[in-house]
Tab-separated table of C-alpha atoms and ligand atoms in Angstrom:
chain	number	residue	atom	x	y	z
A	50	UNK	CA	-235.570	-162.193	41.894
A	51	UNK	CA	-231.810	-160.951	42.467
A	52	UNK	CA	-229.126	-159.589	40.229
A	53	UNK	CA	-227.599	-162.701	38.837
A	54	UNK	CA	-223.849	-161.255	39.827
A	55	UNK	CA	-224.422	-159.100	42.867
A	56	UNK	CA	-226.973	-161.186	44.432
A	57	UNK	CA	-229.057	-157.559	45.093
A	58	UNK	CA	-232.681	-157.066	44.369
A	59	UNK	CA	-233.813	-156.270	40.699
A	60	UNK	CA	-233.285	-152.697	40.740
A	61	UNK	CA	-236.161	-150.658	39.015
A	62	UNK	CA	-236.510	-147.098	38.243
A	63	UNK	CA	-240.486	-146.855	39.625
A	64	UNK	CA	-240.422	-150.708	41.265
A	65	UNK	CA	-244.122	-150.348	41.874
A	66	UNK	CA	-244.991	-148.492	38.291
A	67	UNK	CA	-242.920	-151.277	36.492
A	68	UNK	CA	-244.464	-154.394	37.817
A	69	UNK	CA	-248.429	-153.246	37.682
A	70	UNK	CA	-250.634	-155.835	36.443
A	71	UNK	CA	-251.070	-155.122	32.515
A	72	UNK	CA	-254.668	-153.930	32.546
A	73	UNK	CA	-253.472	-151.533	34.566
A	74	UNK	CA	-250.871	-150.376	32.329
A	75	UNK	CA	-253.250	-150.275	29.758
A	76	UNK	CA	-255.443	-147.731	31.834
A	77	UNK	CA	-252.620	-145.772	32.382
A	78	UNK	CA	-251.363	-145.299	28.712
A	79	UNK	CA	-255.296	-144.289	28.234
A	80	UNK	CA	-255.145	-141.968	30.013
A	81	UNK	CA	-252.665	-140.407	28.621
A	82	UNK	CA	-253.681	-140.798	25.395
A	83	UNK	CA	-257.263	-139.002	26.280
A	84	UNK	CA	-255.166	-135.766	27.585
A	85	UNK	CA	-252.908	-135.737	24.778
A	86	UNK	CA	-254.966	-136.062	21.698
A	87	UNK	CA	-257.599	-133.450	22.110
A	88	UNK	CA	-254.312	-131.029	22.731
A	89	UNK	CA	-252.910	-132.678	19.372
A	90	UNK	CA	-256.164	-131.839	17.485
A	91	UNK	CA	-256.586	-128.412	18.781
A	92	UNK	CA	-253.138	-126.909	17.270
A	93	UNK	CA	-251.149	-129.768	15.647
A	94	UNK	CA	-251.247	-128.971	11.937
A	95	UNK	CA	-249.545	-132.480	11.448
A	96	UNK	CA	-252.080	-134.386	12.794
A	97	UNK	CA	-255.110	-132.432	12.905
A	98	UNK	CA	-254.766	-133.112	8.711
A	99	UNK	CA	-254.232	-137.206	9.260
A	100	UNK	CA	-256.781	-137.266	11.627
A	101	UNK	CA	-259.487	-135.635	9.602
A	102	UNK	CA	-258.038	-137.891	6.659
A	103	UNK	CA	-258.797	-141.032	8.942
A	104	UNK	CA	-262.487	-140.079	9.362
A	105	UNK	CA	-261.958	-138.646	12.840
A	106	UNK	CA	-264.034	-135.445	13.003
A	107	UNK	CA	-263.825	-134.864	16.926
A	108	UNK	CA	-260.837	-136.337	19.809
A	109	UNK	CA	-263.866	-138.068	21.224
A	110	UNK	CA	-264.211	-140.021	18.206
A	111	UNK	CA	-261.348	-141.973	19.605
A	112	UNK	CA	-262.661	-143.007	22.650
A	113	UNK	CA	-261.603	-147.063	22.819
A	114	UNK	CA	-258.953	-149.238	21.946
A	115	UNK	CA	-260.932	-150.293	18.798
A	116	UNK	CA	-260.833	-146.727	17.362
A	117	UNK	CA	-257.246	-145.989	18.318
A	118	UNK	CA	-256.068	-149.483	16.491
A	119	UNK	CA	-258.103	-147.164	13.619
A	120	UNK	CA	-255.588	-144.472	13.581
A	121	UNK	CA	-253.667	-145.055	10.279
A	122	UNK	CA	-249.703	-146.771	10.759
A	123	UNK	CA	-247.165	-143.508	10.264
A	124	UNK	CA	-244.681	-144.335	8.059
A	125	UNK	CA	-241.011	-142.529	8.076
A	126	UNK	CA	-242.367	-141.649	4.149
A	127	UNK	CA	-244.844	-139.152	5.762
A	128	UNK	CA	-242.765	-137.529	8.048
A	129	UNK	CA	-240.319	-137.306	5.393
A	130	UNK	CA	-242.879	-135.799	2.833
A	131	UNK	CA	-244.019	-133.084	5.684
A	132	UNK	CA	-240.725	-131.837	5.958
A	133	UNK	CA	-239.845	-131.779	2.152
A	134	UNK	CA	-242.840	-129.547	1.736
A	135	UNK	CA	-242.905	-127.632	4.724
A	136	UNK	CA	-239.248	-127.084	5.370
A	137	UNK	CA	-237.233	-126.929	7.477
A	138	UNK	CA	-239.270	-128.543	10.759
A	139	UNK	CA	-242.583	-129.890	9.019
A	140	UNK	CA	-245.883	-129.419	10.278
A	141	UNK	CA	-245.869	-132.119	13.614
A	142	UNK	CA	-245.861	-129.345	16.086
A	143	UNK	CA	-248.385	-129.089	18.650
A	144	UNK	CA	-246.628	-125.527	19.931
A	145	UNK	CA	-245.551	-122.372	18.439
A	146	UNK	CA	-242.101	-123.109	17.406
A	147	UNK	CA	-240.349	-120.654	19.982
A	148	UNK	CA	-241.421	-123.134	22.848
A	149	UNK	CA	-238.389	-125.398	21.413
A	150	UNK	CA	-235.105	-125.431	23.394
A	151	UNK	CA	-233.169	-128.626	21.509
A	152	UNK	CA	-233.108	-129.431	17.504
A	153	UNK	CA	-232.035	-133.372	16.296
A	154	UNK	CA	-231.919	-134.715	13.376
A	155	UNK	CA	-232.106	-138.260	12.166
A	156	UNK	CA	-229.088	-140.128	11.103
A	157	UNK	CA	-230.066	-141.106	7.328
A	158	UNK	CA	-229.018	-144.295	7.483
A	159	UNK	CA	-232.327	-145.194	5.902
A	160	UNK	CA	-233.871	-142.213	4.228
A	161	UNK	CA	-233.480	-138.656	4.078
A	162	UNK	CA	-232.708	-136.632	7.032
A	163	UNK	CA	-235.532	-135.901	9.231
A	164	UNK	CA	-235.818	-132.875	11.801
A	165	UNK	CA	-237.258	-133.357	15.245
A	166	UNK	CA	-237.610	-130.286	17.579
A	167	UNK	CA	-238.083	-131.049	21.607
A	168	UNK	CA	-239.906	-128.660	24.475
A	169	UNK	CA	-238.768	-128.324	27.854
A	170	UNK	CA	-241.524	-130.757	28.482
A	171	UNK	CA	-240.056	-133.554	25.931
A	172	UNK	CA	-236.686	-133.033	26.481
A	173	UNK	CA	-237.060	-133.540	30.364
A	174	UNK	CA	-238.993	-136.949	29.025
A	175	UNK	CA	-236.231	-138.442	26.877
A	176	UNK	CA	-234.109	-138.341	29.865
A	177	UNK	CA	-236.269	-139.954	32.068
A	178	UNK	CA	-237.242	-142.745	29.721
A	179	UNK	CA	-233.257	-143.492	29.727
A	180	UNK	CA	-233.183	-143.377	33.476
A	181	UNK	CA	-235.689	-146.831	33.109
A	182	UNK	CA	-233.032	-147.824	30.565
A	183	UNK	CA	-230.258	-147.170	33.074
A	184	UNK	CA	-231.851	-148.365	36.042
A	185	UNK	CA	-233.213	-151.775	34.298
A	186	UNK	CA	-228.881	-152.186	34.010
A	187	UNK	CA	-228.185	-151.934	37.324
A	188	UNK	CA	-226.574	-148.467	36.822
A	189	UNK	CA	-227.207	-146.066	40.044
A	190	UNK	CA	-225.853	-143.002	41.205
A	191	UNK	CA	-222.291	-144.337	42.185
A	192	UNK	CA	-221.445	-145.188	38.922
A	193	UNK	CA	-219.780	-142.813	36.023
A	194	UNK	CA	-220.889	-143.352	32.808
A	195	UNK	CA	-218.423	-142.843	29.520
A	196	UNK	CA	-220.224	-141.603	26.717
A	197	UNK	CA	-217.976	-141.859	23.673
A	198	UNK	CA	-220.118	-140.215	20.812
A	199	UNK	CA	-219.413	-136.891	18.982
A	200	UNK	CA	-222.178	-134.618	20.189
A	201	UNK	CA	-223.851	-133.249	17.177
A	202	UNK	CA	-227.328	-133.266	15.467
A	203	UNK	CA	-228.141	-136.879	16.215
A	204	UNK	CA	-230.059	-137.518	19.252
A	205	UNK	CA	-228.597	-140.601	20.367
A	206	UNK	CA	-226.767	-140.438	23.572
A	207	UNK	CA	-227.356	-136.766	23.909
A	208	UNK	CA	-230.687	-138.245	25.717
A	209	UNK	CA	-228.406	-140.799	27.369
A	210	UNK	CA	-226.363	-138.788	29.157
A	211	UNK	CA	-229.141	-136.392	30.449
A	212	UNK	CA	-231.095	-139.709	31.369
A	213	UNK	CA	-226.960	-139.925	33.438
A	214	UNK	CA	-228.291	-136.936	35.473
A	215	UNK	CA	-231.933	-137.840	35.768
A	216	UNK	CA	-230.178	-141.210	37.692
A	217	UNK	CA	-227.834	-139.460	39.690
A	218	UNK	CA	-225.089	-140.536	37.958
A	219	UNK	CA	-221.919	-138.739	36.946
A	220	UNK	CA	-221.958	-138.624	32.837
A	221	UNK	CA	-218.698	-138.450	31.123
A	222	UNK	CA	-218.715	-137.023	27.919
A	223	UNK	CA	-216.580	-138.280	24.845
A	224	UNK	CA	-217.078	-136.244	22.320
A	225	UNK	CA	-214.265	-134.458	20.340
A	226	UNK	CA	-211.961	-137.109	21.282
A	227	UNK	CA	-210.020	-140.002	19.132
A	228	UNK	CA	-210.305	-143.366	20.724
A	229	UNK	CA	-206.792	-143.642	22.433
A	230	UNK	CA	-207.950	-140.291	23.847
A	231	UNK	CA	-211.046	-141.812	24.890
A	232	UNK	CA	-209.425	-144.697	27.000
A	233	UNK	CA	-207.000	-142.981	28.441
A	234	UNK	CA	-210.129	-140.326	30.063
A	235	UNK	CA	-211.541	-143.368	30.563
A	236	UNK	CA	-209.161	-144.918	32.407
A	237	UNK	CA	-208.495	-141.350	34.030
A	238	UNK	CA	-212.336	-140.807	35.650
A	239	UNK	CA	-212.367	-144.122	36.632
A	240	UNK	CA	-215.754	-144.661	33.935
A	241	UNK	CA	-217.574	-148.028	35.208
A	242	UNK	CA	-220.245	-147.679	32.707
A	243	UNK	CA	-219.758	-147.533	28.804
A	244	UNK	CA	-222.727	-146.442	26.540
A	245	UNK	CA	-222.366	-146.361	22.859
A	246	UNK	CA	-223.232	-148.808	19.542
A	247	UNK	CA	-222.131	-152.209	20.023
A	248	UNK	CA	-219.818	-152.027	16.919
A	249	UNK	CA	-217.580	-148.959	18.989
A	250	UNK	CA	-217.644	-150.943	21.872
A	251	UNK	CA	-216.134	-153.790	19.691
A	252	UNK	CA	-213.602	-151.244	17.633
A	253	UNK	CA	-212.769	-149.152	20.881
A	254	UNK	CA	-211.827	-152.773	22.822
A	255	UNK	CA	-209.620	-153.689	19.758
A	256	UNK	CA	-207.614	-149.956	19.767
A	257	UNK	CA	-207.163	-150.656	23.533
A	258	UNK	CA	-205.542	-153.951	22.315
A	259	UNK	CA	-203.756	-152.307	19.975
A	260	UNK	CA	-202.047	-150.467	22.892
A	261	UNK	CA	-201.171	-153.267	25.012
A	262	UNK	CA	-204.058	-152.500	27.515
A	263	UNK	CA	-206.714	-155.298	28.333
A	264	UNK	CA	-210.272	-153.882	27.692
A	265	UNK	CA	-211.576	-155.466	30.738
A	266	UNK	CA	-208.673	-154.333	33.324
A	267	UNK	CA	-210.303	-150.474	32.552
A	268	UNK	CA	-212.957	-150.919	35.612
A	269	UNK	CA	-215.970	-151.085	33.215
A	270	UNK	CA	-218.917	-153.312	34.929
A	271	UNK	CA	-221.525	-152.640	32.306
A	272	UNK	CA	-222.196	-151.550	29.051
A	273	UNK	CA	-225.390	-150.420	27.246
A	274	UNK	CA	-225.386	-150.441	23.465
A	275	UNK	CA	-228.069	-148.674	21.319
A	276	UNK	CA	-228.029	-147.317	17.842
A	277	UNK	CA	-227.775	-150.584	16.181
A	278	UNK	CA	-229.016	-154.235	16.994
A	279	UNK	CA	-226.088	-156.369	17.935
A	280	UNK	CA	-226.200	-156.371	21.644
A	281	UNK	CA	-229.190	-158.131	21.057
A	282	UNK	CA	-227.185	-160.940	18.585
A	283	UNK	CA	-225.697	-163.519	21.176
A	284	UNK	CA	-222.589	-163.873	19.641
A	285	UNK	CA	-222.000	-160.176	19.611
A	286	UNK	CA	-222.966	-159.530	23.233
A	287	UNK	CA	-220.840	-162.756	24.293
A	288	UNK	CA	-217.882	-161.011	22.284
A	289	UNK	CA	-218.717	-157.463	24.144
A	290	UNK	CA	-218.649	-159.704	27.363
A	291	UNK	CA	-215.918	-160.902	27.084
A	292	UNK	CA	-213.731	-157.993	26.223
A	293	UNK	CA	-214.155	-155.510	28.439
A	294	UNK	CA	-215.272	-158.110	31.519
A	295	UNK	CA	-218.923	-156.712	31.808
A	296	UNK	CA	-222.279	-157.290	31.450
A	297	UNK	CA	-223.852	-156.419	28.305
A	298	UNK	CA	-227.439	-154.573	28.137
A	299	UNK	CA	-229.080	-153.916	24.744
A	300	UNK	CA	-231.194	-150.560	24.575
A	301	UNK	CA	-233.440	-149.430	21.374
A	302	UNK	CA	-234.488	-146.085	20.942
A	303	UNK	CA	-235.012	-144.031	17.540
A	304	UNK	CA	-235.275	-140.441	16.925
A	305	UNK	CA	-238.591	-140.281	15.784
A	306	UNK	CA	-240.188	-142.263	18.712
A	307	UNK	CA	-237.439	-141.812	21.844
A	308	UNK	CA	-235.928	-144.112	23.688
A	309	UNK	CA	-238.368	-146.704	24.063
A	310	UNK	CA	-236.672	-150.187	25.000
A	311	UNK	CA	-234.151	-151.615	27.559
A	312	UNK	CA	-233.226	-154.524	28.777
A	313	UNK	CA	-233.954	-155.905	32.859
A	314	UNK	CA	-230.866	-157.847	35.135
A	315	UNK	CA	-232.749	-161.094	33.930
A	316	UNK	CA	-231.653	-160.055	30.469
A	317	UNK	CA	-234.670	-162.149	28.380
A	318	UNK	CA	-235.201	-159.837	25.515
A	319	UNK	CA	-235.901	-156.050	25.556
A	320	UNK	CA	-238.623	-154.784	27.653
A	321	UNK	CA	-240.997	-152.041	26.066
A	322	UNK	CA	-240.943	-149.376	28.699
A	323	UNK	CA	-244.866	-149.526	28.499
A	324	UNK	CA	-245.622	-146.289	30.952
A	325	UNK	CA	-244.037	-144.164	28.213
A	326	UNK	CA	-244.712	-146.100	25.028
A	327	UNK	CA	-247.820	-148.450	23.472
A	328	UNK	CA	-246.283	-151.029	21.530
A	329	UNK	CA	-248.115	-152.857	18.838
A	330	UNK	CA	-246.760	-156.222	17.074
A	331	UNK	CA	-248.630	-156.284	13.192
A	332	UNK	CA	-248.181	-157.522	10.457
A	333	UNK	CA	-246.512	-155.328	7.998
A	334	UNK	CA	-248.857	-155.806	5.223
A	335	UNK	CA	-252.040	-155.689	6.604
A	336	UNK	CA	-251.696	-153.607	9.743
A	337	UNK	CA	-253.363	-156.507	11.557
A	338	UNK	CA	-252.083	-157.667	15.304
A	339	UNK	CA	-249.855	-160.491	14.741
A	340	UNK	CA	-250.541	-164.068	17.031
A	341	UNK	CA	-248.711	-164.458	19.908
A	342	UNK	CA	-245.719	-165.307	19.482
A	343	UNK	CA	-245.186	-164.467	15.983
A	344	UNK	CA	-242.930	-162.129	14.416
A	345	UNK	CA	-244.413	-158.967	13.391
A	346	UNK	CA	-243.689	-154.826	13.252
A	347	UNK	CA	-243.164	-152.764	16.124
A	348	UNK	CA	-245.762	-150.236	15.756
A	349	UNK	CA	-245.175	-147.618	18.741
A	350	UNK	CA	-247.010	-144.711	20.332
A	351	UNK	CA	-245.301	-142.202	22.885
A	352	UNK	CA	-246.948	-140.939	25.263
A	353	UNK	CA	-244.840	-137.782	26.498
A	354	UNK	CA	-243.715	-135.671	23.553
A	355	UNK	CA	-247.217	-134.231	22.604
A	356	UNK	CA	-245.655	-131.342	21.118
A	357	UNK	CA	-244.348	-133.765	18.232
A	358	UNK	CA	-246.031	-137.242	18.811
A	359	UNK	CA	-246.003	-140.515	17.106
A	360	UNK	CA	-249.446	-142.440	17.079
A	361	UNK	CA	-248.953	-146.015	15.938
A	362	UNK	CA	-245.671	-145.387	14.040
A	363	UNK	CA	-243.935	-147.853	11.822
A	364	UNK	CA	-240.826	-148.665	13.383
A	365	UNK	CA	-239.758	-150.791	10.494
A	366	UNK	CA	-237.904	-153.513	13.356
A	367	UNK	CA	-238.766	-156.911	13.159
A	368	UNK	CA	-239.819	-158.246	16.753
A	369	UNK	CA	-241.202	-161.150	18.894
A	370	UNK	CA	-243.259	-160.637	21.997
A	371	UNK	CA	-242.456	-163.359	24.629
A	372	UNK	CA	-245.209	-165.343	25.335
A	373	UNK	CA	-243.896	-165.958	29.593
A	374	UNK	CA	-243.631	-163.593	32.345
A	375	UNK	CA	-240.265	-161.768	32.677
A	376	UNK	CA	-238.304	-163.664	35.892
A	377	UNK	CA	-238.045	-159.925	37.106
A	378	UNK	CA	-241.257	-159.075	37.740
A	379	UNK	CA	-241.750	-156.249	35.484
A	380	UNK	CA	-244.982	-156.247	33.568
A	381	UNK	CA	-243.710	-154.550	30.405
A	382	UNK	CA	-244.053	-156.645	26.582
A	383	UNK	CA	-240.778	-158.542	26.288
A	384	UNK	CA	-239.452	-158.546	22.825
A	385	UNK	CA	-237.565	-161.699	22.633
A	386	UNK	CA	-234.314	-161.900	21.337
A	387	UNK	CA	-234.700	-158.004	21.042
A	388	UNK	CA	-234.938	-156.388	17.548
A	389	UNK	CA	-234.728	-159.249	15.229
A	390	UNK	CA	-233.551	-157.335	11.890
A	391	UNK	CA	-235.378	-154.466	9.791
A	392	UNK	CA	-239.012	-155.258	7.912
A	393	UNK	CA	-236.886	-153.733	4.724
A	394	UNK	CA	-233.356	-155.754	4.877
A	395	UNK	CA	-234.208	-158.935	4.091
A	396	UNK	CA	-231.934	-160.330	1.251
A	397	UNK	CA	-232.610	-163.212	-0.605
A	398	UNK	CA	-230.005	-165.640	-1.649
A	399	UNK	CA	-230.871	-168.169	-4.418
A	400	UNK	CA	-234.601	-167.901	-2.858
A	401	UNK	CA	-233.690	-168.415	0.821
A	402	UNK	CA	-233.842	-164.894	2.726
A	403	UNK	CA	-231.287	-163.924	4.464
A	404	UNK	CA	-231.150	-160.985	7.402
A	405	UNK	CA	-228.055	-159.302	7.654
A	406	UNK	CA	-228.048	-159.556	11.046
A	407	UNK	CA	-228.095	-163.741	11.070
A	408	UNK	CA	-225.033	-163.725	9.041
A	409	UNK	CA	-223.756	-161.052	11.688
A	410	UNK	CA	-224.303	-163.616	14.593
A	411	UNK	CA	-222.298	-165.967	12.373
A	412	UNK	CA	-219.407	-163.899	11.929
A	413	UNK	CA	-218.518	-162.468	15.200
A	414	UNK	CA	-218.288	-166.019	16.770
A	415	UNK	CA	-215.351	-166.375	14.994
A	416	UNK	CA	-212.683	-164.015	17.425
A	417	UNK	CA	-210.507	-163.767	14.985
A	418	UNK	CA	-212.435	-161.867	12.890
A	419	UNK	CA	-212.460	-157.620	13.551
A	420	UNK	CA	-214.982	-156.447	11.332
A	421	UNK	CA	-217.053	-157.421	8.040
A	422	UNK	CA	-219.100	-156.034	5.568
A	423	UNK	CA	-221.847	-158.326	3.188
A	424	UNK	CA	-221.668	-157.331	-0.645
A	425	UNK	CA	-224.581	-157.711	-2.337
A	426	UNK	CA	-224.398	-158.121	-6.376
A	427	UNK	CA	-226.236	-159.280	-9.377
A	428	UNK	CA	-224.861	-162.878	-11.346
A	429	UNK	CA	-227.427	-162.688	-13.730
A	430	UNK	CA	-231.279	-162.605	-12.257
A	431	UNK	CA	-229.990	-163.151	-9.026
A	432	UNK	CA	-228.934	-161.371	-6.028
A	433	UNK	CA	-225.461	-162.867	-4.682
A	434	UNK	CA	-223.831	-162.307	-1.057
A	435	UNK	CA	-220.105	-162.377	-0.776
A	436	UNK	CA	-218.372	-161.672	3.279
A	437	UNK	CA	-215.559	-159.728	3.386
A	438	UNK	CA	-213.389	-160.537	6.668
A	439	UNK	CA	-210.854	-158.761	7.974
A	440	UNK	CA	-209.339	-161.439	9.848
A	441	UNK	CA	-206.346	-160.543	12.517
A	442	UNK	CA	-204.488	-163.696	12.199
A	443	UNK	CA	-202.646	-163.382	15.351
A	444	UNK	CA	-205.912	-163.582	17.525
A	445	UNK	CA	-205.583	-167.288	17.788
A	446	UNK	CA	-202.415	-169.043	16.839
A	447	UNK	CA	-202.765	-171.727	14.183
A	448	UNK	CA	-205.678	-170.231	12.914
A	449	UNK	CA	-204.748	-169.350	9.279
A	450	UNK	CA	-206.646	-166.918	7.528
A	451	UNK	CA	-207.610	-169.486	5.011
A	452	UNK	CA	-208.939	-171.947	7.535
A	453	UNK	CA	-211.012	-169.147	8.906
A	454	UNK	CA	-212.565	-168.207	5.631
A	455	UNK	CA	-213.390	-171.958	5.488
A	456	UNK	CA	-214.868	-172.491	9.047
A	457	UNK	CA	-217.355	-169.035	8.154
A	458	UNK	CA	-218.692	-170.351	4.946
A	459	UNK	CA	-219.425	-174.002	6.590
A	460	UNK	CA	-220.962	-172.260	9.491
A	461	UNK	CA	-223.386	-170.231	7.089
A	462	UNK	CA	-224.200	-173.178	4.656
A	463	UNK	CA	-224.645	-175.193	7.823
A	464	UNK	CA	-226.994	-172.616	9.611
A	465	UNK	CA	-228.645	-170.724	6.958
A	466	UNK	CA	-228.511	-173.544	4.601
A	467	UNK	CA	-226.747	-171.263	1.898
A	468	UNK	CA	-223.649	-170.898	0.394
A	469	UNK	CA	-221.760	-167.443	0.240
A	470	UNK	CA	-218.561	-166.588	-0.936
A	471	UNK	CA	-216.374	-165.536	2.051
A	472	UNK	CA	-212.774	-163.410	0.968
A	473	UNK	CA	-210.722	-161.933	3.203
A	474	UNK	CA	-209.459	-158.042	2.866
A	475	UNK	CA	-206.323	-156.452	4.338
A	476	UNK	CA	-206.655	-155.056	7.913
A	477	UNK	CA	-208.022	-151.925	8.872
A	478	UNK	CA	-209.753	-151.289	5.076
A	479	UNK	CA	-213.558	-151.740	5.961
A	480	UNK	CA	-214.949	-148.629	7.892
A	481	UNK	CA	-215.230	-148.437	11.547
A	482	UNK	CA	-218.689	-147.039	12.682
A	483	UNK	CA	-219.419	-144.611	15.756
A	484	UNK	CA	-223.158	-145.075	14.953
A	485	UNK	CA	-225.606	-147.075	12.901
A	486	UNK	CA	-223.002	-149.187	10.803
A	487	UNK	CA	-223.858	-150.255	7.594
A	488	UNK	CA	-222.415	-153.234	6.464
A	489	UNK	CA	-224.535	-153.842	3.766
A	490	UNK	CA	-223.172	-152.684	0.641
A	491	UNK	CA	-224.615	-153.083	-3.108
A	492	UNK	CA	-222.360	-153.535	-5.708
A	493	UNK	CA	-223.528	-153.165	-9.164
A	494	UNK	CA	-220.209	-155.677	-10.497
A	495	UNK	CA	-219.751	-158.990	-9.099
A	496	UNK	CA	-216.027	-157.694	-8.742
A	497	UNK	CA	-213.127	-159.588	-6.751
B	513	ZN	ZN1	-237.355	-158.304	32.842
């Protein structure tokens, strides 16, 4: 296969690694799996303890696939209970802790805080897991890649733009910077590459509007969004497309596991870098392997940060493994349509559920709208949505802000088969996100 625009092979990070049949895969992940665990056991207080609790009295007694899918789900509960009572690090460290040479710390979005330390060792992984992520884009050592994130506990793109130098890239950091001050460096270093959440690519292409300047005259060719799902909702990639003139790549990573997903030229869902990672579809209740096809939990394993694994760890996203061969060639599980939503952010409206991220498809195929947040409130028993636009009614002339509100209610009632109440709010009033927006907001008064 060749790049759809450049007509160029599909570029790959390790061409021949990527595209091995899957048994062989699977061999490979053993492997690692029977050199890692006895190290785990020997000084990992963490694990040693879950382990033991799991029946496990010896590594060897997890010697197959069978007794590995035996291994109890980790839940973000337990990590967070570790490091409550054994602060401030927790116990999931397989080294003394002066072997450490980075600290990050979860974002809270959904929970407490938690801590993760890295080794030399781990560290040097995350970056080379992003160098698949890179690669998989296109990205190669000629390009520069803009980094517009404030560089402090959260791991994010601090792995990103190391994963820059594993490529050969040049990595431009944006931290300390407002946005105009971002473009303009931008603009300055000649950046072809921009890596950040989907929603600041969106809000950084609407301040470049703001000052006369057409995102996609800037010289960016690609852009790789992590940190929340909506390169993976078509209507928000097509938007990202569209502004700043490039393609669009979707990348999921978390803290907790590292950066464990990307997305190929062929662009048919996010491949699960599987040399790295073992990724596991299951049900959510019963911890069971979901049918092909079916939606189910992304359960993952890493398989180069021994000093503070993750053995079959809830990842709490909601995914679909493609049943057909990627038309790249790569080997890897292809989650189709990437992450689909979260296990725990389901609403439901007047008994129909409802994922946040459906009604965000809906709303950003309407151009005219900037940004939104979904209020959630009681009427009564019941749980009731209401979208709050803020609509920039000079995006498309004759669109009135009242015929918008109208087209996005019809468009939910006629794809979700519900009816919400849609409102617009002045310009500029809902929050702008750098990272992990939340645009889900419970009010305990209907209010309005
Ligand atoms: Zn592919």
């Amino acid at each position: 296969m060749t790049h759809p625009s450049t007509g160029v092979d599909v570029p790959f990070f390790e061409r021949a690694r990527e595209t091995a049949p899957p048994e062989i895969l699977r061999r490979w992940q053993w492997e690692r799996v029977a050199v890692g665990l006895p190290e785990v056991w020997d000084s990992n207080a963490f694990w040693r303890r879950r382990l033991q609790a799991a029946g496990v009295r010896d590594p060897r007694d997890v010697g197959t696939w069978a007794d590995f899918a035996r291994i109890p789900r980790l839940a973000k509960t337990d990590l967070v209970a570790d490091q409550t009572a054994h602060p401030p690090f927790g116990t999931n460290h397989t080294h003394p802790l002066d072997r450490h040479v980075r600290v990050f710390q979860t974002s809270g979005t959904t929970g407490p805080p938690i801590r993760w330390l890295e080794t030399e060792a781990s560290w040097a992984w995350w970056a080379r897991c992003w160098a698949f992520v890179f690669r998989g884009a296109g990205l190669g050592p000629q390009d520069r890649l803009f980094f517009p994130f404030s560089f402090g506990l959260f791991v994010g793109f601090w792995a990103g733009l190391e994963g820059a130098r594993v490529l050969g890239a040049l990595a431009i950091p944006g931290g300390g910077q407002d946005s105009p001050t971002r473009l303009h460096t931008m603009q300055e270093l000649g950046a072809t590459a921009l890596v950040c959440t989907p929603s600041y690519g969106l809000h950084l292409a609407e301040v470049a509007r703001a000052q006369g300047v057409e995102p996609a005259t800037l010289g960016v060719r690609t852009t790789v969004h992590a940190g929340e799902p909506g390169a993976g909702i078509p209507a928000v990639r097509q938007r990202l497309e569209t502004l700043w003139g490039a393609r669009v790549y979707d990348h999921a990573g978390m803290t907790e596991v590292g950066a464990y997903g990307f997305e190929c030229v062929a662009q048919a869902g996010l491949h699960v870098n599987e040399l790295e990672f073992i990724a596991e579809v299951l049900d959510p209740e019963s911890g069971q392997p979901v049918a092909p096809g079916e939606v189910g939990e992304l359960t993952l394993t890493n398989l180069g940060r021994w000093g503070a694994p993750v053995l079959r760890y809830r990842s709490g996203d909601r995914v679909r493994v493609g049943t057909s061969a990627c038309p790249c060639g790569r080997t890897f599980v292809r989650l189709e349509g990437g992450i689909l939503g979260r296990v725990d952010d389901m609403l439901v409206v007047r008994g129909v559920n409802v994922f946040p991220s459906a009604l965000e498809g809906i709303v950003r195929r309407f151009t005219g709208v900037d940004e939104f947040q979904i209020e959630v409130f009681r009427r009564g028993a019941l749980d009731e949505v209401r979208l709050l636009l803020e609509i920039d009614g000079s995006a498309r002339p004759g669109d009135s802000v009242g015929a918008t509100i109208d087209r996005v209610a019809e468009a939910v009632r006629r794809d979700l088969g519900i009816r919400v109440e849609v409102a617009a709010v002045p310009t500029r009033t809902l929050p702008r996100y750098e990272l992990k927006a939340r645009r889900v907001v419970r009010r305990e008064e209907p209010g309005l």
